[in-house]
Amino acid sequence: MAAVKALLDVNDRRQSIDYEPLCSTENRKAYTQVSQTEWNNYPYTAILVLGAGPEEPNVSISPEGKLRSAYAAMMYRQHQAPFIIVSGGRVHPYHTPYNEAFEMKKYLMDVWQIPESAIIIEPHARHTTTNFRNAARIMFRNGFPVEKAAVVTSSFSHLNFVEGMDSRCLRELGYVPYRLGKRLNERMMEFFPLQESLIIQPTEPIDP
């Protein structure tokens, strides 16, 4: 364990503890709201927003990140789901000080006036595979009705990639953490979180 901690530190890879414990920091209000939610009032349980990190240093949120967040805000205002889950870590560019999920949350609150109690951040994902895995873990651990569909929103090309991502999940995670449902339009697709997402990879030191 000491060796793992040292390697993470010298490689600046301590992001798995960012914002933890989420239940008492950035997700406190939303997690409290989950237990009060009337799930039958919504067609979906959550809107998962896949991260789109900027490629330029000193840019906190990319134009595509804003677009994905805005689409989720529109869906939320149409009462499609009671929660928005924004997912993405400190990935792009290398050594960025900005966290994708945190910056999308700020954007949703500041620009779209989405209440903090409706936004859940997942600040640890490093790839689309872990966007889904980590979001699924949040849903299981916080009592979401996982037999009911959630939706994911991203770009058209990104969702095309997601439709063929099973093999990459199996190769990198050892399982597929979701089951895809219907493709609703260019930017939105149904999915169901699977219990396999709770499996922790013992060989992955930055698996939160």
Backbone as CSV, one residue per row, in Angstrom:
resi,resn,N_x,N_y,N_z,CA_x,CA_y,CA_z,C_x,C_y,C_z
1,MET,0.819,-1.202,0.000,0.000,0.000,0.000,0.860,1.262,0.000
2,ALA,1.965,1.226,0.768,2.862,2.386,0.790,3.468,2.630,-0.584
3,ALA,3.823,1.545,-1.284,4.395,1.686,-2.624,3.376,2.268,-3.593
4,VAL,2.141,1.793,-3.514,1.084,2.307,-4.383,0.867,3.796,-4.129
5,LYS,0.789,4.188,-2.860,0.588,5.594,-2.525,1.734,6.464,-3.034
6,ALA,2.951,5.953,-2.926,4.105,6.709,-3.398,4.072,6.876,-4.912
7,LEU,3.742,5.800,-5.623,3.668,5.869,-7.084,2.574,6.825,-7.545
8,LEU,1.423,6.788,-6.885,0.350,7.715,-7.233,0.798,9.152,-7.006
9,ASP,1.491,9.380,-5.917,1.920,10.735,-5.580,2.938,11.267,-6.574
10,VAL,3.956,10.483,-6.902,5.009,10.990,-7.794,4.496,11.161,-9.225
11,ASN,3.419,10.446,-9.588,2.844,10.591,-10.921,1.649,11.551,-10.940
12,ASP,1.438,12.255,-9.814,0.335,13.210,-9.712,-0.989,12.544,-10.081
13,ARG,-1.247,11.370,-9.497,-2.459,10.608,-9.811,-3.258,10.341,-8.542
14,ARG,-3.508,11.385,-7.782,-4.255,11.231,-6.531,-5.723,11.629,-6.698
15,GLN,-6.203,11.669,-7.963,-7.546,12.172,-8.220,-8.652,11.308,-7.635
16,SER,-8.337,10.081,-7.264,-9.383,9.209,-6.737,-9.908,9.680,-5.384
17,ILE,-9.254,10.660,-4.775,-9.767,11.211,-3.520,-10.321,12.623,-3.697
18,ASP,-10.373,13.111,-4.927,-10.923,14.446,-5.167,-12.358,14.533,-4.656
19,TYR,-12.644,15.574,-3.896,-13.986,15.903,-3.396,-14.558,14.864,-2.423
20,GLU,-13.773,13.874,-2.058,-14.268,12.880,-1.106,-14.220,13.417,0.327
21,PRO,-15.173,13.024,1.175,-16.315,12.159,0.877,-17.447,12.942,0.192
22,LEU,-17.873,12.490,-0.956,-18.869,13.207,-1.740,-20.188,13.385,-0.989
23,CYS,-20.485,12.453,-0.095,-21.750,12.529,0.638,-21.821,13.740,1.554
24,SER,-20.683,14.304,1.904,-20.689,15.479,2.774,-20.069,16.704,2.100
25,THR,-19.715,16.582,0.823,-19.173,17.743,0.101,-20.100,18.083,-1.074
26,GLU,-19.642,17.866,-2.291,-20.373,18.344,-3.463,-21.716,17.666,-3.704
27,ASN,-21.908,16.446,-3.226,-23.163,15.739,-3.490,-24.104,15.685,-2.291
28,ARG,-23.784,16.402,-1.251,-24.568,16.310,-0.013,-26.040,16.642,-0.253
29,LYS,-26.319,17.772,-0.908,-27.707,18.189,-1.106,-28.456,17.235,-2.029
30,ALA,-27.786,16.776,-3.082,-28.447,15.867,-4.019,-28.725,14.517,-3.381
31,TYR,-27.765,13.984,-2.633,-27.970,12.688,-1.983,-29.114,12.760,-0.967
32,THR,-29.244,13.897,-0.309,-30.366,14.075,0.620,-31.693,14.072,-0.139
33,GLN,-31.685,14.663,-1.326,-32.902,14.746,-2.134,-33.339,13.388,-2.675
34,VAL,-32.402,12.475,-2.884,-32.732,11.167,-3.465,-33.811,10.464,-2.647
35,SER,-33.687,10.467,-1.343,-34.634,9.750,-0.484,-36.023,10.373,-0.498
36,GLN,-36.132,11.607,-0.987,-37.417,12.310,-1.028,-38.044,12.318,-2.419
37,THR,-37.429,11.616,-3.362,-37.853,11.686,-4.761,-39.006,10.730,-5.052
38,GLU,-40.010,11.256,-5.749,-41.122,10.434,-6.236,-40.772,9.971,-7.654
39,TRP,-40.149,8.808,-7.737,-39.597,8.327,-9.007,-40.663,8.141,-10.082
40,ASN,-41.878,7.820,-9.681,-42.947,7.589,-10.659,-43.375,8.858,-11.384
41,ASN,-42.913,10.008,-10.913,-43.263,11.276,-11.559,-42.370,11.589,-12.762
42,TYR,-41.399,10.724,-13.033,-40.433,10.986,-14.105,-40.288,9.751,-15.001
43,PRO,-40.087,9.956,-16.295,-39.860,8.804,-17.175,-38.501,8.143,-16.967
44,TYR,-37.505,8.908,-16.482,-36.155,8.372,-16.288,-35.642,8.747,-14.894
45,THR,-34.661,7.992,-14.423,-34.125,8.237,-13.083,-33.058,9.325,-13.060
46,ALA,-32.277,9.428,-14.130,-31.163,10.382,-14.146,-30.759,10.679,-15.581
47,ILE,-30.111,11.812,-15.747,-29.515,12.209,-17.017,-28.004,12.206,-16.808
48,LEU,-27.318,11.249,-17.392,-25.865,11.161,-17.276,-25.221,11.985,-18.384
49,VAL,-24.372,12.931,-18.005,-23.659,13.777,-18.968,-22.213,13.308,-19.036
50,LEU,-21.793,12.833,-20.194,-20.421,12.363,-20.366,-19.484,13.545,-20.536
51,GLY,-18.330,13.473,-19.902,-17.381,14.571,-19.915,-16.796,14.861,-21.284
52,ALA,-16.415,16.118,-21.472,-15.736,16.553,-22.704,-14.686,17.568,-22.296
53,GLY,-13.553,17.067,-21.853,-12.525,17.953,-21.313,-11.920,18.862,-22.363
54,PRO,-11.558,20.088,-21.976,-10.886,20.994,-22.909,-9.488,20.495,-23.244
55,GLU,-9.004,20.862,-24.404,-7.651,20.481,-24.812,-6.649,21.605,-24.545
56,GLU,-7.148,22.792,-24.228,-6.271,23.934,-24.003,-6.053,24.152,-22.501
57,PRO,-4.820,24.430,-22.088,-4.586,24.741,-20.674,-5.297,26.034,-20.285
58,ASN,-5.634,26.133,-19.015,-6.288,27.313,-18.455,-7.721,27.519,-18.964
59,VAL,-8.298,26.491,-19.586,-9.716,26.521,-19.970,-10.446,25.571,-19.038
60,SER,-11.441,26.062,-18.317,-12.087,25.256,-17.286,-13.133,24.301,-17.841
61,ILE,-13.841,24.685,-18.902,-14.875,23.830,-19.490,-14.893,24.060,-20.996
62,SER,-14.969,22.983,-21.751,-14.911,23.083,-23.207,-16.261,23.491,-23.784
63,PRO,-16.291,24.009,-25.021,-17.577,24.306,-25.666,-18.488,23.079,-25.735
64,GLU,-17.919,21.909,-26.020,-18.738,20.699,-26.070,-19.256,20.331,-24.688
65,GLY,-18.456,20.554,-23.656,-18.926,20.326,-22.300,-20.109,21.223,-21.962
66,LYS,-20.056,22.467,-22.410,-21.176,23.385,-22.207,-22.405,22.908,-22.967
67,LEU,-22.201,22.452,-24.201,-23.323,22.003,-25.023,-24.003,20.784,-24.405
68,ARG,-23.210,19.817,-23.958,-23.781,18.623,-23.323,-24.532,18.985,-22.047
69,SER,-23.954,19.882,-21.274,-24.609,20.312,-20.039,-25.910,21.046,-20.335
70,ALA,-25.901,21.893,-21.353,-27.106,22.639,-21.713,-28.221,21.701,-22.164
71,TYR,-27.858,20.656,-22.894,-28.858,19.690,-23.333,-29.461,18.975,-22.124
72,ALA,-28.625,18.625,-21.168,-29.124,17.995,-19.941,-30.032,18.947,-19.173
73,ALA,-29.673,20.220,-19.132,-30.517,21.206,-18.452,-31.881,21.299,-19.111
74,MET,-31.909,21.277,-20.416,-33.179,21.313,-21.143,-34.037,20.094,-20.787
75,MET,-33.412,18.908,-20.750,-34.137,17.685,-20.407,-34.647,17.741,-18.972
76,TYR,-33.836,18.263,-18.068,-34.252,18.394,-16.681,-35.465,19.314,-16.569
77,ARG,-35.445,20.421,-17.270,-36.559,21.362,-17.220,-37.831,20.778,-17.838
78,GLN,-37.675,19.799,-18.697,-38.828,19.108,-19.268,-39.291,17.958,-18.373
79,HIS,-38.710,17.865,-17.179,-39.068,16.851,-16.179,-38.843,15.423,-16.689
80,GLN,-37.767,15.248,-17.459,-37.425,13.913,-17.931,-36.802,13.061,-16.828
81,ALA,-36.123,13.698,-15.876,-35.472,12.982,-14.772,-35.257,13.962,-13.619
82,PRO,-35.204,13.455,-12.376,-35.020,14.349,-11.232,-33.577,14.742,-10.956
83,PHE,-32.616,14.044,-11.585,-31.208,14.311,-11.302,-30.385,14.349,-12.583
84,ILE,-29.375,15.197,-12.563,-28.349,15.228,-13.605,-27.058,14.728,-12.966
85,ILE,-26.438,13.713,-13.569,-25.139,13.218,-13.105,-24.090,13.682,-14.108
86,VAL,-23.207,14.561,-13.688,-22.125,15.035,-14.568,-20.870,14.230,-14.230
87,SER,-20.236,13.685,-15.263,-19.152,12.717,-15.027,-17.887,13.087,-15.789
88,GLY,-16.780,13.073,-15.072,-15.483,13.315,-15.694,-14.487,13.823,-14.675
89,GLY,-13.259,13.384,-14.780,-12.225,13.761,-13.831,-11.299,14.841,-14.361
90,ARG,-10.114,14.901,-13.774,-9.069,15.830,-14.244,-8.213,15.079,-15.252
91,VAL,-8.632,15.147,-16.518,-8.025,14.303,-17.549,-7.338,15.121,-18.637
92,HIS,-8.057,16.080,-19.221,-7.533,16.850,-20.359,-7.502,18.338,-19.999
93,PRO,-6.395,19.030,-20.390,-5.118,18.470,-20.843,-4.330,17.915,-19.654
94,TYR,-3.207,17.313,-19.936,-2.392,16.692,-18.895,-2.053,17.700,-17.810
95,HIS,-2.250,17.298,-16.549,-1.987,18.122,-15.370,-2.950,19.307,-15.241
96,THR,-4.117,19.217,-15.865,-5.081,20.304,-15.716,-5.515,20.440,-14.264
97,PRO,-5.726,21.653,-13.783,-6.238,21.833,-12.419,-7.759,21.731,-12.355
98,TYR,-8.424,21.606,-13.518,-9.876,21.637,-13.571,-10.468,20.233,-13.644
99,ASN,-11.524,20.044,-12.898,-12.244,18.773,-12.914,-13.493,18.936,-13.775
100,GLU,-13.690,18.033,-14.747,-14.791,18.166,-15.699,-16.145,18.188,-15.002
101,ALA,-16.381,17.245,-14.107,-17.688,17.158,-13.450,-17.969,18.403,-12.615
102,PHE,-16.977,18.835,-11.852,-17.154,20.017,-11.010,-17.452,21.254,-11.849
103,GLU,-16.739,21.410,-12.967,-16.950,22.589,-13.817,-18.312,22.530,-14.511
104,MET,-18.764,21.338,-14.894,-20.098,21.231,-15.493,-21.176,21.553,-14.464
105,LYS,-20.968,21.136,-13.228,-21.923,21.485,-12.174,-22.003,23.003,-12.008
106,LYS,-20.860,23.665,-11.929,-20.850,25.118,-11.803,-21.577,25.770,-12.972
107,TYR,-21.329,25.269,-14.172,-21.965,25.830,-15.369,-23.483,25.653,-15.306
108,LEU,-23.945,24.463,-14.918,-25.379,24.206,-14.819,-26.041,25.132,-13.795
109,MET,-25.385,25.370,-12.693,-25.951,26.228,-11.663,-25.886,27.705,-12.040
110,ASP,-24.741,28.145,-12.562,-24.544,29.566,-12.843,-25.286,30.038,-14.088
111,VAL,-25.281,29.216,-15.129,-25.847,29.642,-16.416,-27.292,29.184,-16.585
112,TRP,-27.605,27.977,-16.116,-28.936,27.411,-16.338,-29.796,27.379,-15.079
113,GLN,-29.276,27.839,-13.972,-30.028,27.931,-12.715,-30.631,26.579,-12.306
114,ILE,-29.891,25.503,-12.562,-30.312,24.191,-12.088,-29.982,24.116,-10.598
115,PRO,-30.908,23.685,-9.746,-30.617,23.652,-8.301,-29.539,22.632,-7.957
116,GLU,-28.738,22.972,-6.972,-27.651,22.082,-6.559,-28.182,20.725,-6.110
117,SER,-29.376,20.690,-5.553,-29.960,19.436,-5.084,-30.323,18.484,-6.222
118,ALA,-30.243,18.954,-7.463,-30.555,18.106,-8.621,-29.303,17.653,-9.370
119,ILE,-28.116,18.070,-8.901,-26.873,17.774,-9.631,-25.973,16.886,-8.791
120,ILE,-25.571,15.769,-9.362,-24.635,14.835,-8.735,-23.352,14.844,-9.552
121,ILE,-22.231,15.066,-8.888,-20.973,14.999,-9.632,-20.337,13.627,-9.448
122,GLU,-19.757,13.140,-10.521,-18.943,11.921,-10.509,-17.578,12.381,-10.993
123,PRO,-16.646,12.735,-10.093,-15.438,13.453,-10.473,-14.197,12.601,-10.714
124,HIS,-14.363,11.285,-10.899,-13.195,10.410,-10.958,-12.986,9.704,-12.294
125,ALA,-13.960,9.714,-13.175,-13.851,8.950,-14.427,-12.734,9.492,-15.309
126,ARG,-12.071,8.570,-15.995,-10.971,8.933,-16.890,-11.268,8.563,-18.336
127,HIS,-12.361,7.841,-18.561,-12.729,7.402,-19.904,-14.225,7.130,-19.895
128,THR,-14.802,6.948,-21.075,-16.236,6.681,-21.170,-16.622,5.424,-20.400
129,THR,-15.742,4.426,-20.386,-16.043,3.201,-19.641,-16.263,3.499,-18.165
130,THR,-15.420,4.356,-17.595,-15.555,4.669,-16.170,-16.601,5.746,-15.912
131,ASN,-16.961,6.542,-16.932,-18.138,7.401,-16.789,-19.349,6.552,-16.410
132,PHE,-19.577,5.493,-17.171,-20.731,4.627,-16.923,-20.572,3.836,-15.623
133,ARG,-19.386,3.258,-15.403,-19.182,2.438,-14.214,-19.394,3.244,-12.941
134,ASN,-18.776,4.415,-12.870,-18.849,5.203,-11.643,-20.247,5.772,-11.417
135,ALA,-20.918,6.173,-12.509,-22.294,6.652,-12.372,-23.206,5.526,-11.900
136,ALA,-23.006,4.321,-12.440,-23.817,3.176,-12.013,-23.606,2.896,-10.525
137,ARG,-22.368,2.992,-10.047,-22.098,2.785,-8.621,-22.850,3.790,-7.764
138,ILE,-22.853,5.047,-8.187,-23.579,6.075,-7.448,-25.060,5.726,-7.370
139,MET,-25.611,5.257,-8.473,-27.041,4.958,-8.512,-27.376,3.777,-7.597
140,PHE,-26.562,2.740,-7.614,-26.793,1.599,-6.735,-26.636,1.994,-5.270
141,ARG,-25.587,2.724,-4.954,-25.266,3.017,-3.561,-26.210,4.016,-2.919
142,ASN,-26.948,4.758,-3.738,-27.825,5.793,-3.191,-29.302,5.502,-3.399
143,GLY,-29.625,4.266,-3.759,-31.018,3.860,-3.766,-31.832,4.267,-4.970
144,PHE,-31.190,4.509,-6.109,-31.941,4.752,-7.334,-32.674,3.463,-7.729
145,PRO,-33.859,3.557,-8.307,-34.541,2.356,-8.802,-33.878,1.870,-10.101
146,VAL,-32.910,0.990,-9.964,-32.051,0.632,-11.089,-32.754,-0.228,-12.144
147,GLU,-33.964,-0.724,-11.836,-34.719,-1.455,-12.849,-35.383,-0.495,-13.844
148,LYS,-35.361,0.795,-13.525,-35.924,1.837,-14.378,-34.797,2.483,-15.173
149,ALA,-35.060,2.861,-16.406,-34.015,3.381,-17.286,-33.549,4.773,-16.855
150,ALA,-32.273,5.020,-17.087,-31.704,6.361,-17.065,-31.398,6.728,-18.517
151,VAL,-30.955,7.962,-18.747,-30.535,8.357,-20.089,-29.141,8.947,-20.018
152,VAL,-28.419,8.794,-21.104,-27.094,9.385,-21.230,-27.125,10.366,-22.385
153,THR,-26.470,11.497,-22.212,-26.393,12.478,-23.285,-24.935,12.821,-23.575
154,SER,-24.651,12.979,-24.860,-23.313,13.337,-25.315,-23.427,13.789,-26.764
155,SER,-22.314,13.820,-27.475,-22.347,14.165,-28.886,-22.813,12.963,-29.705
156,PHE,-23.216,13.210,-30.925,-23.658,12.142,-31.829,-22.560,11.100,-32.021
157,SER,-21.339,11.561,-32.287,-20.237,10.621,-32.532,-19.862,9.852,-31.268
158,HIS,-19.966,10.506,-30.115,-19.618,9.833,-28.862,-20.614,8.719,-28.558
159,LEU,-21.900,8.983,-28.769,-22.889,7.936,-28.525,-22.759,6.796,-29.535
160,ASN,-22.329,7.112,-30.739,-22.026,6.043,-31.696,-20.928,5.138,-31.148
161,PHE,-19.920,5.743,-30.530,-18.842,4.971,-29.902,-19.381,4.122,-28.757
162,VAL,-20.250,4.707,-27.949,-20.825,3.981,-26.804,-21.554,2.729,-27.264
163,GLU,-22.226,2.800,-28.396,-22.997,1.652,-28.884,-22.112,0.445,-29.176
164,GLY,-20.832,0.674,-29.389,-19.921,-0.438,-29.645,-18.845,-0.600,-28.589
165,MET,-19.113,-0.143,-27.360,-18.082,-0.062,-26.326,-17.978,-1.313,-25.456
166,ASP,-18.848,-2.294,-25.631,-18.827,-3.475,-24.762,-17.461,-4.140,-24.709
167,SER,-16.833,-4.308,-25.867,-15.554,-5.024,-25.910,-14.473,-4.259,-25.150
168,ARG,-14.495,-2.937,-25.219,-13.509,-2.155,-24.470,-13.759,-2.276,-22.975
169,CYS,-15.023,-2.269,-22.558,-15.336,-2.461,-21.126,-14.803,-3.808,-20.645
170,LEU,-15.042,-4.848,-21.430,-14.585,-6.179,-21.032,-13.068,-6.227,-20.941
171,ARG,-12.401,-5.555,-21.860,-10.938,-5.571,-21.873,-10.357,-4.757,-20.717
172,GLU,-10.928,-3.604,-20.424,-10.339,-2.701,-19.436,-10.908,-2.874,-18.027
173,LEU,-12.197,-3.240,-17.927,-12.824,-3.382,-16.622,-13.044,-4.831,-16.225
174,GLY,-13.170,-5.698,-17.237,-13.470,-7.101,-16.968,-14.952,-7.409,-16.978
175,TYR,-15.793,-6.408,-17.229,-17.245,-6.582,-17.277,-17.838,-5.346,-17.958
176,VAL,-19.111,-5.424,-18.303,-19.847,-4.280,-18.848,-20.752,-3.744,-17.744
177,PRO,-20.610,-2.482,-17.338,-21.341,-1.973,-16.177,-22.750,-1.457,-16.476
178,TYR,-23.228,-1.634,-17.675,-24.522,-1.082,-18.087,-25.154,-1.986,-19.138
179,ARG,-26.447,-1.778,-19.343,-27.142,-2.366,-20.495,-27.792,-1.217,-21.238
180,LEU,-27.514,-1.110,-22.519,-28.065,-0.018,-23.309,-29.517,-0.300,-23.674
181,GLY,-30.299,0.768,-23.725,-31.676,0.696,-24.184,-31.802,1.342,-25.542
182,LYS,-32.891,2.056,-25.766,-33.169,2.652,-27.066,-32.313,3.901,-27.304
183,ARG,-31.914,4.091,-28.546,-31.309,5.351,-28.983,-32.467,6.299,-29.279
184,LEU,-32.621,7.322,-28.483,-33.784,8.189,-28.575,-33.627,9.275,-29.635
185,ASN,-32.419,9.790,-29.783,-32.119,10.767,-30.831,-30.606,10.862,-30.958
186,GLU,-30.101,11.856,-31.659,-28.664,11.951,-31.896,-27.870,12.131,-30.610
187,ARG,-28.472,12.748,-29.602,-27.729,13.092,-28.383,-28.218,12.368,-27.136
188,MET,-29.100,11.403,-27.266,-29.670,10.802,-26.072,-29.934,9.312,-26.277
189,MET,-29.601,8.515,-25.264,-29.773,7.070,-25.304,-30.153,6.564,-23.918
190,GLU,-31.015,5.552,-23.865,-31.365,4.923,-22.603,-30.270,3.957,-22.161
191,PHE,-30.135,3.791,-20.838,-29.264,2.738,-20.317,-29.753,2.314,-18.940
192,PHE,-29.347,1.127,-18.539,-29.670,0.575,-17.233,-28.363,0.228,-16.525
193,PRO,-28.135,0.710,-15.306,-26.916,0.328,-14.568,-26.995,-1.135,-14.152
194,LEU,-25.867,-1.822,-14.221,-25.809,-3.230,-13.841,-25.001,-3.409,-12.560
195,GLN,-25.339,-4.450,-11.810,-24.709,-4.695,-10.510,-23.220,-4.986,-10.640
196,GLU,-22.783,-5.440,-11.801,-21.352,-5.701,-12.017,-20.510,-4.447,-11.795
197,SER,-21.128,-3.275,-11.930,-20.388,-2.022,-11.743,-19.792,-1.887,-10.346
198,LEU,-20.323,-2.628,-9.385,-19.841,-2.541,-8.005,-18.549,-3.322,-7.778
199,ILE,-18.135,-4.114,-8.761,-16.893,-4.878,-8.620,-15.705,-3.914,-8.615
200,ILE,-14.872,-3.995,-7.598,-13.682,-3.160,-7.483,-12.498,-3.892,-8.109
201,GLN,-11.723,-3.186,-8.903,-10.544,-3.776,-9.526,-9.357,-3.663,-8.575
202,PRO,-8.874,-4.759,-8.020,-7.774,-4.676,-7.048,-6.451,-4.236,-7.674
203,THR,-6.331,-4.368,-8.990,-5.086,-3.975,-9.658,-5.139,-2.544,-10.185
204,GLU,-6.229,-1.825,-9.919,-6.394,-0.468,-10.417,-6.339,0.505,-9.234
205,PRO,-5.177,1.106,-8.969,-5.025,1.936,-7.761,-5.820,3.225,-7.778
206,ILE,-6.296,3.670,-8.948,-7.115,4.887,-8.933,-8.577,4.571,-9.239
207,ASP,-8.978,3.340,-8.957,-10.399,2.993,-8.944,-10.961,3.512,-7.632
208,PRO,-11.845,4.517,-7.678,-12.282,5.146,-6.408,-13.115,4.204,-5.547
